[in-house]
XYZ file of C-alpha atoms in Angstrom:
185
model
C 114.399 63.378 115.989
C 115.381 59.808 115.138
C 111.706 58.885 114.816
C 110.985 61.936 112.629
C 113.891 61.148 110.279
C 112.965 57.463 110.090
C 109.311 58.265 109.282
C 110.366 60.765 106.617
C 112.803 58.328 104.972
C 110.209 55.516 105.062
C 107.637 57.779 103.385
C 110.147 58.802 100.704
C 111.148 55.186 100.020
C 107.516 54.065 99.857
C 106.792 56.804 97.311
C 103.331 57.302 98.772
C 103.652 61.075 99.000
C 105.411 63.624 96.859
C 108.672 64.855 98.442
C 107.491 68.443 97.964
C 104.587 67.685 100.293
C 106.668 65.774 102.816
C 109.439 68.388 103.037
C 107.355 71.176 104.655
C 105.748 68.661 107.013
C 109.202 67.453 108.089
C 110.415 71.048 108.551
C 107.364 72.006 110.616
C 107.802 68.948 112.849
C 111.499 69.797 113.217
C 110.651 73.357 114.265
C 108.002 72.147 116.721
C 110.416 69.635 118.278
C 112.912 72.511 118.596
C 115.936 70.224 119.174
C 118.537 72.975 119.758
C 118.735 75.849 122.228
C 119.595 78.223 119.392
C 119.703 78.106 115.600
C 116.623 75.985 114.860
C 115.417 78.428 112.194
C 118.763 78.474 110.399
C 118.990 74.698 110.640
C 115.459 74.329 109.239
C 116.426 76.400 106.193
C 119.525 74.248 105.648
C 117.395 71.124 105.997
C 114.941 72.577 103.483
C 117.765 72.919 100.940
C 119.030 69.419 101.683
C 115.581 67.854 101.299
C 114.955 69.784 98.079
C 118.325 68.629 96.681
C 117.650 65.018 97.675
C 114.310 65.183 95.846
C 115.972 66.562 92.693
C 114.919 70.208 93.107
C 118.191 72.118 92.774
C 116.818 75.639 92.429
C 118.407 76.486 95.794
C 121.825 76.401 94.099
C 120.836 79.438 92.041
C 118.208 81.253 94.095
C 118.514 81.838 97.825
C 115.603 80.072 99.508
C 116.691 81.691 102.772
C 116.438 85.164 101.205
C 112.949 84.428 99.891
C 111.878 83.352 103.371
C 113.513 86.453 104.865
C 111.652 88.707 102.413
C 108.354 87.134 103.457
C 109.109 86.502 107.124
C 105.745 87.883 108.316
C 103.940 85.306 106.185
C 106.449 82.669 107.310
C 105.739 83.288 110.985
C 101.974 83.434 110.401
C 102.025 80.088 108.577
C 104.335 78.584 111.193
C 102.083 79.719 114.024
C 98.897 78.553 112.287
C 100.351 75.118 111.539
C 102.037 74.545 114.881
C 98.946 75.344 116.957
C 97.987 72.167 118.916
C 101.039 70.325 117.535
C 101.865 68.809 120.948
C 98.306 67.428 121.152
C 98.594 65.989 117.615
C 95.828 68.308 116.460
C 97.685 70.728 114.202
C 96.946 71.645 110.590
C 99.972 71.394 108.273
C 98.219 73.135 105.378
C 99.167 76.794 106.076
C 102.882 75.960 106.353
C 102.681 73.581 103.399
C 101.137 76.291 101.211
C 103.703 78.834 102.355
C 106.705 76.588 101.662
C 105.373 75.469 98.275
C 104.876 79.147 97.456
C 108.531 79.796 98.304
C 109.633 76.972 95.985
C 107.439 78.315 93.168
C 108.821 81.834 93.738
C 112.374 80.451 93.576
C 111.686 78.745 90.250
C 110.027 81.901 88.881
C 113.063 83.987 89.853
C 115.346 81.388 88.289
C 113.301 81.478 85.092
C 113.545 85.279 85.027
C 117.336 85.081 85.358
C 117.592 82.542 82.566
C 115.358 84.679 80.348
C 117.582 87.666 81.051
C 120.657 85.679 79.972
C 118.852 84.337 76.941
C 118.035 87.820 75.669
C 121.112 89.727 76.854
C 122.621 89.971 73.342
C 119.318 91.032 71.813
C 118.593 94.738 71.389
C 116.469 96.410 74.036
C 113.453 96.916 71.735
C 113.660 93.236 70.715
C 113.731 92.224 74.395
C 110.648 94.345 75.092
C 108.899 92.759 72.126
C 109.858 89.279 73.421
C 108.374 90.090 76.849
C 105.127 91.146 75.184
C 105.075 87.985 73.061
C 105.522 85.779 76.154
C 102.781 87.554 78.114
C 99.222 86.311 77.651
C 96.646 89.096 77.684
C 97.440 92.664 78.689
C 100.761 94.022 79.888
C 101.587 97.409 81.396
C 104.689 99.578 81.187
C 105.330 98.808 84.843
C 105.272 95.047 84.176
C 107.658 95.470 81.241
C 109.926 97.596 83.426
C 109.927 94.890 86.117
C 110.731 92.205 83.534
C 113.528 94.340 82.048
C 114.904 96.415 84.942
C 117.973 97.473 82.960
C 115.904 99.184 80.242
C 114.956 102.825 80.802
C 111.334 103.932 80.885
C 112.042 106.212 77.910
C 113.214 103.248 75.803
C 110.169 101.206 76.878
C 107.792 104.057 75.950
C 109.493 104.637 72.584
C 109.401 100.908 71.783
C 105.728 100.637 72.777
C 104.879 103.614 70.545
C 106.754 101.979 67.637
C 104.978 98.633 68.230
C 101.574 100.352 68.332
C 102.275 102.268 65.107
C 103.499 99.098 63.366
C 100.300 97.277 64.372
C 102.084 94.628 66.485
C 100.258 95.654 69.669
C 97.170 97.629 70.581
C 96.963 100.227 73.341
C 94.010 99.901 75.737
C 92.870 102.250 78.475
C 94.443 105.571 79.380
C 96.422 107.072 82.202
C 97.096 104.612 85.006
C 94.956 101.936 83.327
C 96.978 101.951 80.103
C 97.931 98.476 78.953
C 99.065 96.814 75.744
C 97.780 93.695 73.998
C 99.444 91.762 71.221
C 97.264 91.727 68.095
């Protein structure tokens, strides 16, 4: 463990590699070393937060990284297994775990952005919020996507607002039935 920590700190100080690349590699090595009889997974998630904080990525203060990993634990274990194969022989491939962990960080930032957007538009009327979602979305958007972006707005309000925006010429309706989508003109 001392060697792992020293190598990580040396790499950070040298600035040769991005901390976001080094963090998953450190965590995988930690998990493969398995320094404790119990609690290595929990400790690895705490270390992930610490390393993210040290690198200036504070999203973990607002979005639970541990919960994101829990929600995708099948993918977590698949990536962990794929990357730890042949670790003891120094023949492992870090890429699956690296991709997984970077995906978790991206998901955390996306969730944070969604929360900030919700706060930003909370004093705006529901139809104005729906219109803002459409304006921010490149290409087509469906009722389901609008509903996911605005979970506190009823489907009836979304449908009424979409009908009003179509009749005013702000958006255009494409497709029908399950393939119905809307595009800003």
